[in-house]
Amino acid sequence: TDEDISMLLNTAELFDSNIKKFEEELNSFFDEQDGANESMPGILNRIERLTDQIDEINEEKATVEKLYEDIRVFACVQVSGALFSGSKIKGCHSSMVVKKTIKTIKIEEKQGTDMKYYLAVNSNRIVKKS
């Protein structure tokens, strides 16, 4: 019948319209994919550069940590004149107050076998443990 034919034609037009919309969406997705594929080498190159920088920083960090373990720097004061009574000497890990005036001395911060730090006058007399 004419109604059936009309209904079939309307359905066919609806299918054509939907197919056209889906093709446009699909083309849009392909365009997005092409753009992503074009930028992918740049992104991968940037990731590689950042990874190299991270590796360099980690190497520098390991070197600094190794130096810190190998070299222990302690405070040292050399006095060629007089160090007066009541003077306060402070090292990185220990401190002292001079009880009497001392002349021409060397005060060094050291670490004892008990792992405590102390200041030593002329490298052999312990003045104060902290």
GROMACS .gro file of N, CA, C and O in nm:
model
  520
    1THR      N    1   0.083  -0.117   0.000
    1THR     CA    2   0.000   0.000   0.000
    1THR      C    3   0.087   0.124   0.000
    1THR      O    4   0.207   0.120   0.030
    2ASP      N    5   0.022   0.236  -0.030
    2ASP     CA    6   0.093   0.364  -0.034
    2ASP      C    7   0.142   0.405   0.105
    2ASP      O    8   0.250   0.465   0.118
    3GLU      N    9   0.064   0.374   0.206
    3GLU     CA   10   0.107   0.407   0.343
    3GLU      C   11   0.232   0.329   0.382
    3GLU      O   12   0.324   0.384   0.444
    4ASP      N   13   0.235   0.203   0.345
    4ASP     CA   14   0.352   0.120   0.377
    4ASP      C   15   0.476   0.172   0.304
    4ASP      O   16   0.585   0.179   0.361
    5ILE      N   17   0.456   0.208   0.180
    5ILE     CA   18   0.569   0.260   0.102
    5ILE      C   19   0.617   0.392   0.162
    5ILE      O   20   0.736   0.417   0.176
    6SER      N   21   0.521   0.478   0.198
    6SER     CA   22   0.556   0.606   0.260
    6SER      C   23   0.631   0.585   0.392
    6SER      O   24   0.730   0.653   0.422
    7MET      N   25   0.581   0.488   0.470
    7MET     CA   26   0.647   0.459   0.598
    7MET      C   27   0.788   0.404   0.574
    7MET      O   28   0.883   0.441   0.643
    8LEU      N   29   0.805   0.319   0.476
    8LEU     CA   30   0.937   0.265   0.443
    8LEU      C   31   1.031   0.376   0.394
    8LEU      O   32   1.149   0.377   0.429
    9LEU      N   33   0.980   0.467   0.312
    9LEU     CA   34   1.062   0.578   0.264
    9LEU      C   35   1.105   0.670   0.380
    9LEU      O   36   1.220   0.715   0.386
   10ASN      N   37   1.012   0.697   0.472
   10ASN     CA   38   1.045   0.779   0.589
   10ASN      C   39   1.151   0.710   0.675
   10ASN      O   40   1.245   0.773   0.726
   11THR      N   41   1.133   0.579   0.693
   11THR     CA   42   1.230   0.501   0.771
   11THR      C   43   1.366   0.503   0.702
   11THR      O   44   1.470   0.520   0.766
   12ALA      N   45   1.367   0.490   0.569
   12ALA     CA   46   1.493   0.493   0.493
   12ALA      C   47   1.559   0.629   0.505
   12ALA      O   48   1.681   0.640   0.522
   13GLU      N   49   1.480   0.736   0.499
   13GLU     CA   50   1.536   0.871   0.515
   13GLU      C   51   1.593   0.890   0.656
   13GLU      O   52   1.698   0.952   0.673
   14LEU      N   53   1.524   0.835   0.755
   14LEU     CA   54   1.574   0.843   0.893
   14LEU      C   55   1.705   0.768   0.906
   14LEU      O   56   1.800   0.817   0.968
   15PHE      N   57   1.711   0.649   0.843
   15PHE     CA   58   1.837   0.572   0.846
   15PHE      C   59   1.948   0.649   0.776
   15PHE      O   60   2.060   0.657   0.824
   16ASP      N   61   1.918   0.709   0.660
   16ASP     CA   62   2.018   0.787   0.587
   16ASP      C   63   2.068   0.904   0.672
   16ASP      O   64   2.188   0.933   0.676
   17SER      N   65   1.973   0.971   0.738
   17SER     CA   66   2.008   1.085   0.823
   17SER      C   67   2.098   1.039   0.938
   17SER      O   68   2.199   1.104   0.969
   18ASN      N   69   2.062   0.927   1.001
   18ASN     CA   70   2.143   0.875   1.112
   18ASN      C   71   2.280   0.829   1.063
   18ASN      O   72   2.381   0.854   1.130
   19ILE      N   73   2.283   0.766   0.947
   19ILE     CA   74   2.411   0.720   0.891
   19ILE      C   75   2.501   0.841   0.864
   19ILE      O   76   2.621   0.840   0.894
   20LYS      N   77   2.443   0.948   0.809
   20LYS     CA   78   2.520   1.069   0.781
   20LYS      C   79   2.577   1.129   0.910
   20LYS      O   80   2.693   1.169   0.917
   21LYS      N   81   2.495   1.136   1.018
   21LYS     CA   82   2.543   1.187   1.147
   21LYS      C   83   2.656   1.100   1.202
   21LYS      O   84   2.758   1.151   1.250
   22PHE      N   85   2.640   0.966   1.194
   22PHE     CA   86   2.743   0.876   1.244
   22PHE      C   87   2.872   0.890   1.164
   22PHE      O   88   2.982   0.884   1.220
   23GLU      N   89   2.860   0.907   1.031
   23GLU     CA   90   2.980   0.926   0.948
   23GLU      C   91   3.051   1.055   0.986
   23GLU      O   92   3.174   1.059   0.991
   24GLU      N   93   2.975   1.162   1.011
   24GLU     CA   94   3.036   1.289   1.053
   24GLU      C   95   3.107   1.274   1.187
   24GLU      O   96   3.218   1.325   1.205
   25GLU      N   97   3.043   1.204   1.282
   25GLU     CA   98   3.107   1.180   1.413
   25GLU      C   99   3.232   1.097   1.397
   25GLU      O  100   3.336   1.127   1.458
   26LEU      N  101   3.225   0.995   1.312
   26LEU     CA  102   3.340   0.908   1.290
   26LEU      C  103   3.454   0.987   1.228
   26LEU      O  104   3.570   0.973   1.269
   27ASN      N  105   3.423   1.072   1.130
   27ASN     CA  106   3.527   1.156   1.069
   27ASN      C  107   3.588   1.251   1.171
   27ASN      O  108   3.709   1.275   1.170
   28SER      N  109   3.503   1.304   1.260
   28SER     CA  110   3.553   1.391   1.366
   28SER      C  111   3.650   1.315   1.457
   28SER      O  112   3.756   1.368   1.494
   29PHE      N  113   3.616   1.191   1.493
   29PHE     CA  114   3.705   1.110   1.576
   29PHE      C  115   3.837   1.082   1.504
   29PHE      O  116   3.944   1.087   1.564
   30PHE      N  117   3.830   1.053   1.373
   30PHE     CA  118   3.953   1.029   1.297
   30PHE      C  119   4.039   1.155   1.292
   30PHE      O  120   4.162   1.147   1.302
   31ASP      N  121   3.974   1.272   1.277
   31ASP     CA  122   4.050   1.398   1.278
   31ASP      C  123   4.120   1.419   1.413
   31ASP      O  124   4.236   1.459   1.418
   32GLU      N  125   4.049   1.391   1.523
   32GLU     CA  126   4.110   1.402   1.657
   32GLU      C  127   4.227   1.306   1.671
   32GLU      O  128   4.332   1.341   1.725
   33GLN      N  129   4.208   1.183   1.620
   33GLN     CA  130   4.315   1.083   1.629
   33GLN      C  131   4.436   1.127   1.548
   33GLN      O  132   4.550   1.112   1.593
   34ASP      N  133   4.413   1.185   1.430
   34ASP     CA  134   4.524   1.234   1.349
   34ASP      C  135   4.601   1.344   1.423
   34ASP      O  136   4.724   1.344   1.423
   35GLY      N  137   4.527   1.435   1.488
   35GLY     CA  138   4.593   1.540   1.565
   35GLY      C  139   4.674   1.483   1.680
   35GLY      O  140   4.786   1.527   1.706
   36ALA      N  141   4.618   1.382   1.747
   36ALA     CA  142   4.690   1.319   1.859
   36ALA      C  143   4.814   1.247   1.807
   36ALA      O  144   4.920   1.252   1.870
   37ASN      N  145   4.801   1.180   1.692
   37ASN     CA  146   4.916   1.109   1.636
   37ASN      C  147   5.026   1.205   1.595
   37ASN      O  148   5.145   1.173   1.605
   38GLU      N  149   4.987   1.326   1.548
   38GLU     CA  150   5.088   1.425   1.510
   38GLU      C  151   5.161   1.480   1.632
   38GLU      O  152   5.279   1.508   1.627
   39SER      N  153   5.093   1.496   1.746
   39SER     CA  154   5.157   1.553   1.864
   39SER      C  155   5.227   1.447   1.948
   39SER      O  156   5.308   1.480   2.034
   40MET      N  157   5.200   1.320   1.924
   40MET     CA  158   5.259   1.212   2.004
   40MET      C  159   5.412   1.212   2.001
   40MET      O  160   5.474   1.201   2.107
   41PRO      N  161   5.479   1.227   1.886
   41PRO     CA  162   5.626   1.230   1.888
   41PRO      C  163   5.681   1.342   1.976
   41PRO      O  164   5.780   1.324   2.046
   42GLY      N  165   5.616   1.459   1.972
   42GLY     CA  166   5.662   1.570   2.056
   42GLY      C  167   5.646   1.539   2.204
   42GLY      O  168   5.733   1.569   2.285
   43ILE      N  169   5.535   1.477   2.238
   43ILE     CA  170   5.511   1.439   2.378
   43ILE      C  171   5.612   1.335   2.421
   43ILE      O  172   5.670   1.344   2.530
   44LEU      N  173   5.636   1.235   2.337
   44LEU     CA  174   5.733   1.130   2.370
   44LEU      C  175   5.874   1.188   2.384
   44LEU      O  176   5.949   1.149   2.474
   45ASN      N  177   5.907   1.283   2.298
   45ASN     CA  178   6.039   1.348   2.306
   45ASN      C  179   6.052   1.425   2.437
   45ASN      O  180   6.156   1.420   2.504
   46ARG      N  181   5.947   1.495   2.477
   46ARG     CA  182   5.950   1.571   2.603
   46ARG      C  183   5.963   1.476   2.722
   46ARG      O  184   6.039   1.503   2.816
   47ILE      N  185   5.890   1.364   2.720
   47ILE     CA  186   5.900   1.266   2.828
   47ILE      C  187   6.042   1.212   2.837
   47ILE      O  188   6.098   1.198   2.946
   48GLU      N  189   6.104   1.186   2.722
   48GLU     CA  190   6.241   1.135   2.721
   48GLU      C  191   6.339   1.237   2.780
   48GLU      O  192   6.426   1.203   2.860
   49ARG      N  193   6.322   1.366   2.741
   49ARG     CA  194   6.409   1.471   2.796
   49ARG      C  195   6.392   1.483   2.947
   49ARG      O  196   6.490   1.495   3.021
   50LEU      N  197   6.266   1.480   2.995
   50LEU     CA  198   6.242   1.491   3.138
   50LEU      C  199   6.299   1.371   3.213
   50LEU      O  200   6.355   1.385   3.322
   51THR      N  201   6.286   1.254   3.154
   51THR     CA  202   6.343   1.133   3.216
   51THR      C  203   6.495   1.145   3.226
   51THR      O  204   6.553   1.110   3.329
   52ASP      N  205   6.558   1.197   3.121
   52ASP     CA  206   6.704   1.218   3.125
   52ASP      C  207   6.742   1.317   3.234
   52ASP      O  208   6.841   1.298   3.306
   53GLN      N  209   6.665   1.425   3.247
   53GLN     CA  210   6.693   1.524   3.351
   53GLN      C  211   6.677   1.463   3.490
   53GLN      O  212   6.758   1.490   3.580
   54ILE      N  213   6.576   1.381   3.508
   54ILE     CA  214   6.556   1.314   3.638
   54ILE      C  215   6.674   1.224   3.668
   54ILE      O  216   6.725   1.222   3.781
   55ASP      N  217   6.721   1.150   3.567
   55ASP     CA  218   6.838   1.063   3.587
   55ASP      C  219   6.962   1.144   3.626
   55ASP      O  220   7.037   1.104   3.717
   56GLU      N  221   6.983   1.258   3.560
   56GLU     CA  222   7.099   1.343   3.593
   56GLU      C  223   7.089   1.395   3.736
   56GLU      O  224   7.188   1.394   3.810
   57ILE      N  225   6.971   1.439   3.775
   57ILE     CA  226   6.952   1.490   3.911
   57ILE      C  227   6.975   1.380   4.014
   57ILE      O  228   7.039   1.402   4.117
   58ASN      N  229   6.925   1.260   3.986
   58ASN     CA  230   6.947   1.148   4.078
   58ASN      C  231   7.095   1.113   4.089
   58ASN      O  232   7.142   1.079   4.198
   59GLU      N  233   7.170   1.122   3.978
   59GLU     CA  234   7.314   1.097   3.982
   59GLU      C  235   7.385   1.203   4.067
   59GLU      O  236   7.472   1.170   4.148
   60GLU      N  237   7.347   1.329   4.047
   60GLU     CA  238   7.407   1.437   4.128
   60GLU      C  239   7.374   1.418   4.276
   60GLU      O  240   7.460   1.438   4.362
   61LYS      N  241   7.251   1.378   4.305
   61LYS     CA  242   7.210   1.356   4.444
   61LYS      C  243   7.293   1.243   4.505
   61LYS      O  244   7.340   1.255   4.618
   62ALA      N  245   7.312   1.135   4.429
   62ALA     CA  246   7.392   1.023   4.480
   62ALA      C  247   7.536   1.066   4.505
   62ALA      O  248   7.597   1.026   4.604
   63THR      N  249   7.591   1.151   4.417
   63THR     CA  250   7.728   1.200   4.435
   63THR      C  251   7.739   1.284   4.562
   63THR      O  252   7.833   1.268   4.640
   64VAL      N  253   7.642   1.373   4.583
   64VAL     CA  254   7.643   1.458   4.702
   64VAL      C  255   7.629   1.373   4.828
   64VAL      O  256   7.699   1.395   4.928
   65GLU      N  257   7.540   1.274   4.824
   65GLU     CA  258   7.522   1.186   4.941
   65GLU      C  259   7.650   1.109   4.970
   65GLU      O  260   7.689   1.093   5.086
   66LYS      N  261   7.720   1.064   4.866
   66LYS     CA  262   7.846   0.991   4.884
   66LYS      C  263   7.952   1.083   4.943
   66LYS      O  264   8.025   1.044   5.035
   67LEU      N  265   7.961   1.207   4.893
   67LEU     CA  266   8.056   1.302   4.949
   67LEU      C  267   8.027   1.330   5.095
   67LEU      O  268   8.117   1.340   5.177
   68TYR      N  269   7.899   1.343   5.129
   68TYR     CA  270   7.861   1.369   5.267
   68TYR      C  271   7.906   1.254   5.358
   68TYR      O  272   7.952   1.277   5.469
   69GLU      N  273   7.891   1.130   5.307
   69GLU     CA  274   7.934   1.014   5.388
   69GLU      C  275   8.085   1.008   5.401
   69GLU      O  276   8.138   0.972   5.506
   70ASP      N  277   8.156   1.044   5.292
   70ASP     CA  278   8.302   1.031   5.291
   70ASP      C  279   8.373   1.145   5.363
   70ASP      O  280   8.478   1.126   5.422
   71ILE      N  281   8.318   1.264   5.356
   71ILE     CA  282   8.386   1.381   5.412
   71ILE      C  283   8.301   1.437   5.525
   71ILE      O  284   8.191   1.484   5.503
   72ARG      N  285   8.354   1.432   5.644
   72ARG     CA  286   8.285   1.492   5.758
   72ARG      C  287   8.358   1.619   5.795
   72ARG      O  288   8.473   1.616   5.834
   73VAL      N  289   8.291   1.729   5.778
   73VAL     CA  290   8.351   1.858   5.808
   73VAL      C  291   8.301   1.903   5.945
   73VAL      O  292   8.182   1.908   5.970
   74PHE      N  293   8.393   1.930   6.031
   74PHE     CA  294   8.359   1.977   6.165
   74PHE      C  295   8.413   2.118   6.183
   74PHE      O  296   8.504   2.161   6.114
   75ALA      N  297   8.357   2.187   6.278
   75ALA     CA  298   8.399   2.324   6.306
   75ALA      C  299   8.540   2.327   6.362
   75ALA      O  300   8.580   2.239   6.437
   76CYS      N  301   8.614   2.433   6.325
   76CYS     CA  302   8.750   2.450   6.377
   76CYS      C  303   8.775   2.600   6.394
   76CYS      O  304   8.746   2.679   6.304
   77VAL      N  305   8.824   2.637   6.509
   77VAL     CA  306   8.857   2.778   6.537
   77VAL      C  307   9.004   2.783   6.579
   77VAL      O  308   9.047   2.710   6.668
   78GLN      N  309   9.081   2.871   6.513
   78GLN     CA  310   9.220   2.893   6.552
   78GLN      C  311   9.231   3.035   6.605
   78GLN      O  312   9.191   3.130   6.538
   79VAL      N  313   9.282   3.046   6.725
   79VAL     CA  314   9.294   3.178   6.789
   79VAL      C  315   9.443   3.208   6.804
   79VAL      O  316   9.515   3.134   6.870
   80SER      N  317   9.487   3.318   6.741
   80SER     CA  318   9.628   3.354   6.754
   80SER      C  319   9.649   3.452   6.869
   80SER      O  320   9.757   3.463   6.923
   81GLY      N  321   9.543   3.521   6.908
   81GLY     CA  322   9.551   3.612   7.022
   81GLY      C  323   9.494   3.544   7.145
   81GLY      O  324   9.523   3.429   7.172
   82ALA      N  325   9.409   3.617   7.217
   82ALA     CA  326   9.351   3.562   7.341
   82ALA      C  327   9.203   3.534   7.320
   82ALA      O  328   9.132   3.608   7.252
   83LEU      N  329   9.158   3.426   7.381
   83LEU     CA  330   9.016   3.391   7.387
   83LEU      C  331   8.976   3.412   7.531
   83LEU      O  332   9.024   3.343   7.621
   84PHE      N  333   8.893   3.512   7.556
   84PHE     CA  334   8.866   3.556   7.692
   84PHE      C  335   8.764   3.469   7.764
   84PHE      O  336   8.677   3.408   7.702
   85SER      N  337   8.775   3.466   7.894
   85SER     CA  338   8.682   3.394   7.981
   85SER      C  339   8.540   3.442   7.953
   85SER      O  340   8.516   3.562   7.939
   86GLY      N  341   8.447   3.349   7.942
   86GLY     CA  342   8.308   3.382   7.915
   86GLY      C  343   8.274   3.380   7.767
   86GLY      O  344   8.157   3.391   7.730
   87SER      N  345   8.374   3.368   7.678
   87SER     CA  346   8.348   3.360   7.534
   87SER      C  347   8.269   3.232   7.504
   87SER      O  348   8.295   3.127   7.563
   88LYS      N  349   8.174   3.244   7.414
   88LYS     CA  350   8.095   3.126   7.377
   88LYS      C  351   8.139   3.079   7.239
   88LYS      O  352   8.147   3.157   7.145
   89ILE      N  353   8.168   2.951   7.229
   89ILE     CA  354   8.208   2.890   7.102
   89ILE      C  355   8.099   2.789   7.067
   89ILE      O  356   8.063   2.703   7.149
   90LYS      N  357   8.047   2.798   6.946
   90LYS     CA  358   7.942   2.706   6.905
   90LYS      C  359   7.981   2.639   6.774
   90LYS      O  360   8.009   2.706   6.675
   91GLY      N  361   7.987   2.506   6.776
   91GLY     CA  362   8.011   2.428   6.655
   91GLY      C  363   7.879   2.384   6.595
   91GLY      O  364   7.772   2.423   6.641
   92CYS      N  365   7.886   2.300   6.493
   92CYS     CA  366   7.763   2.250   6.429
   92CYS      C  367   7.685   2.159   6.523
   92CYS      O  368   7.562   2.157   6.520
   93HIS      N  369   7.758   2.084   6.607
   93HIS     CA  370   7.693   1.984   6.692
   93HIS      C  371   7.719   2.002   6.841
   93HIS      O  372   7.663   1.930   6.923
   94SER      N  373   7.807   2.092   6.877
   94SER     CA  374   7.842   2.109   7.018
   94SER      C  375   7.878   2.256   7.044
   94SER      O  376   7.895   2.334   6.952
   95SER      N  377   7.889   2.289   7.172
   95SER     CA  378   7.923   2.427   7.208
   95SER      C  379   7.999   2.427   7.341
   95SER      O  380   8.003   2.326   7.411
   96MET      N  381   8.057   2.542   7.373
   96MET     CA  382   8.129   2.555   7.500
   96MET      C  383   8.135   2.701   7.541
   96MET      O  384   8.117   2.791   7.460
   97VAL      N  385   8.160   2.721   7.669
   97VAL     CA  386   8.187   2.854   7.723
   97VAL      C  387   8.327   2.847   7.783
   97VAL      O  388   8.356   2.758   7.863
   98VAL      N  389   8.412   2.941   7.744
   98VAL     CA  390   8.551   2.942   7.793
   98VAL      C  391   8.549   2.984   7.939
   98VAL      O  392   8.491   3.086   7.976
   99LYS      N  393   8.613   2.902   8.026
   99LYS     CA  394   8.612   2.928   8.170
   99LYS      C  395   8.724   3.022   8.212
   99LYS      O  396   8.709   3.096   8.308
  100LYS      N  397   8.838   3.019   8.140
  100LYS     CA  398   8.947   3.111   8.172
  100LYS      C  399   9.011   3.156   8.041
  100LYS      O  400   9.002   3.088   7.940
  101THR      N  401   9.074   3.270   8.042
  101THR     CA  402   9.135   3.325   7.921
  101THR      C  403   9.244   3.230   7.871
  101THR      O  404   9.326   3.181   7.949
  102ILE      N  405   9.240   3.204   7.739
  102ILE     CA  406   9.336   3.113   7.676
  102ILE      C  407   9.401   3.187   7.559
  102ILE      O  408   9.335   3.262   7.489
  103LYS      N  409   9.531   3.162   7.537
  103LYS     CA  410   9.602   3.228   7.427
  103LYS      C  411   9.650   3.124   7.325
  103LYS      O  412   9.688   3.014   7.363
  104THR      N  413   9.650   3.166   7.199
  104THR     CA  414   9.702   3.090   7.086
  104THR      C  415   9.661   2.942   7.093
  104THR      O  416   9.741   2.855   7.127
  105ILE      N  417   9.538   2.918   7.062
  105ILE     CA  418   9.487   2.781   7.068
  105ILE      C  419   9.411   2.745   6.940
  105ILE      O  420   9.381   2.829   6.856
  106LYS      N  421   9.382   2.619   6.932
  106LYS     CA  422   9.301   2.567   6.823
  106LYS      C  423   9.189   2.485   6.888
  106LYS      O  424   9.215   2.398   6.971
  107ILE      N  425   9.066   2.516   6.852
  107ILE     CA  426   8.952   2.441   6.905
  107ILE      C  427   8.885   2.370   6.788
  107ILE      O  428   8.851   2.433   6.687
  108GLU      N  429   8.871   2.240   6.800
  108GLU     CA  430   8.810   2.161   6.693
  108GLU      C  431   8.690   2.084   6.745
  108GLU      O  432   8.691   2.036   6.859
  109GLU      N  433   8.591   2.073   6.661
  109GLU     CA  434   8.477   1.987   6.694
  109GLU      C  435   8.510   1.848   6.644
  109GLU      O  436   8.553   1.829   6.532
  110LYS      N  437   8.489   1.750   6.731
  110LYS     CA  438   8.521   1.611   6.696
  110LYS      C  439   8.406   1.521   6.736
  110LYS      O  440   8.319   1.560   6.814
  111GLN      N  441   8.411   1.401   6.686
  111GLN     CA  442   8.310   1.302   6.722
  111GLN      C  443   8.382   1.186   6.790
  111GLN      O  444   8.476   1.129   6.736
  112GLY      N  445   8.336   1.154   6.910
  112GLY     CA  446   8.399   1.047   6.987
  112GLY      C  447   8.350   0.909   6.944
  112GLY      O  448   8.258   0.895   6.863
  113THR      N  449   8.412   0.808   7.001
  113THR     CA  450   8.372   0.670   6.969
  113THR      C  451   8.230   0.641   7.017
  113THR      O  452   8.165   0.553   6.965
  114ASP      N  453   8.183   0.720   7.114
  114ASP     CA  454   8.045   0.704   7.161
  114ASP      C  455   7.946   0.778   7.071
  114ASP      O  456   7.828   0.788   7.102
  115MET      N  457   7.997   0.834   6.956
  115MET     CA  458   7.918   0.906   6.856
  115MET      C  459   7.869   1.042   6.904
  115MET      O  460   7.791   1.106   6.838
  116LYS      N  461   7.914   1.087   7.022
  116LYS     CA  462   7.880   1.221   7.070
  116LYS      C  463   7.984   1.318   7.019
  116LYS      O  464   8.101   1.283   7.001
  117TYR      N  465   7.943   1.442   6.999
  117TYR     CA  466   8.033   1.546   6.954
  117TYR      C  467   8.088   1.624   7.073
  117TYR      O  468   8.022   1.635   7.175
  118TYR      N  469   8.210   1.675   7.057
  118TYR     CA  470   8.270   1.755   7.163
  118TYR      C  471   8.367   1.855   7.101
  118TYR      O  472   8.407   1.842   6.985
  119LEU      N  473   8.403   1.955   7.177
  119LEU     CA  474   8.503   2.051   7.134
  119LEU      C  475   8.633   2.019   7.207
  119LEU      O  476   8.634   2.000   7.327
  120ALA      N  477   8.742   2.013   7.132
  120ALA     CA  478   8.873   1.981   7.189
  120ALA      C  479   8.966   2.100   7.171
  120ALA      O  480   8.973   2.159   7.064
  121VAL      N  481   9.036   2.136   7.279
  121VAL     CA  482   9.133   2.246   7.274
  121VAL      C  483   9.269   2.187   7.242
  121VAL      O  484   9.311   2.089   7.304
  122ASN      N  485   9.339   2.245   7.145
  122ASN     CA  486   9.470   2.198   7.099
  122ASN      C  487   9.465   2.050   7.058
  122ASN      O  488   9.562   1.976   7.073
  123SER      N  489   9.349   2.005   7.013
  123SER     CA  490   9.326   1.871   6.959
  123SER      C  491   9.345   1.757   7.057
  123SER      O  492   9.350   1.643   7.018
  124ASN      N  493   9.363   1.785   7.187
  124ASN     CA  494   9.379   1.673   7.279
  124ASN      C  495   9.304   1.688   7.412
  124ASN      O  496   9.286   1.591   7.481
  125ARG      N  497   9.266   1.807   7.451
  125ARG     CA  498   9.196   1.825   7.579
  125ARG      C  499   9.049   1.852   7.555
  125ARG      O  500   9.012   1.947   7.489
  126ILE      N  501   8.961   1.768   7.607
  126ILE     CA  502   8.817   1.786   7.591
  126ILE      C  503   8.773   1.899   7.681
  126ILE      O  504   8.804   1.900   7.799
  127VAL      N  505   8.700   1.995   7.622
  127VAL     CA  506   8.653   2.106   7.701
  127VAL      C  507   8.510   2.081   7.747
  127VAL      O  508   8.478   2.098   7.862
  128LYS      N  509   8.422   2.042   7.655
  128LYS     CA  510   8.281   2.021   7.694
  128LYS      C  511   8.216   1.924   7.597
  128LYS      O  512   8.227   1.937   7.478
  129LYS      N  513   8.147   1.826   7.653
  129LYS     CA  514   8.067   1.736   7.569
  129LYS      C  515   7.928   1.792   7.560
  129LYS      O  516   7.881   1.859   7.649
  130SER      N  517   7.861   1.759   7.447
  130SER     CA  518   7.722   1.803   7.435
  130SER      C  519   7.632   1.685   7.407
  130SER      O  520   7.674   1.577   7.380
   0.00000   0.00000   0.00000
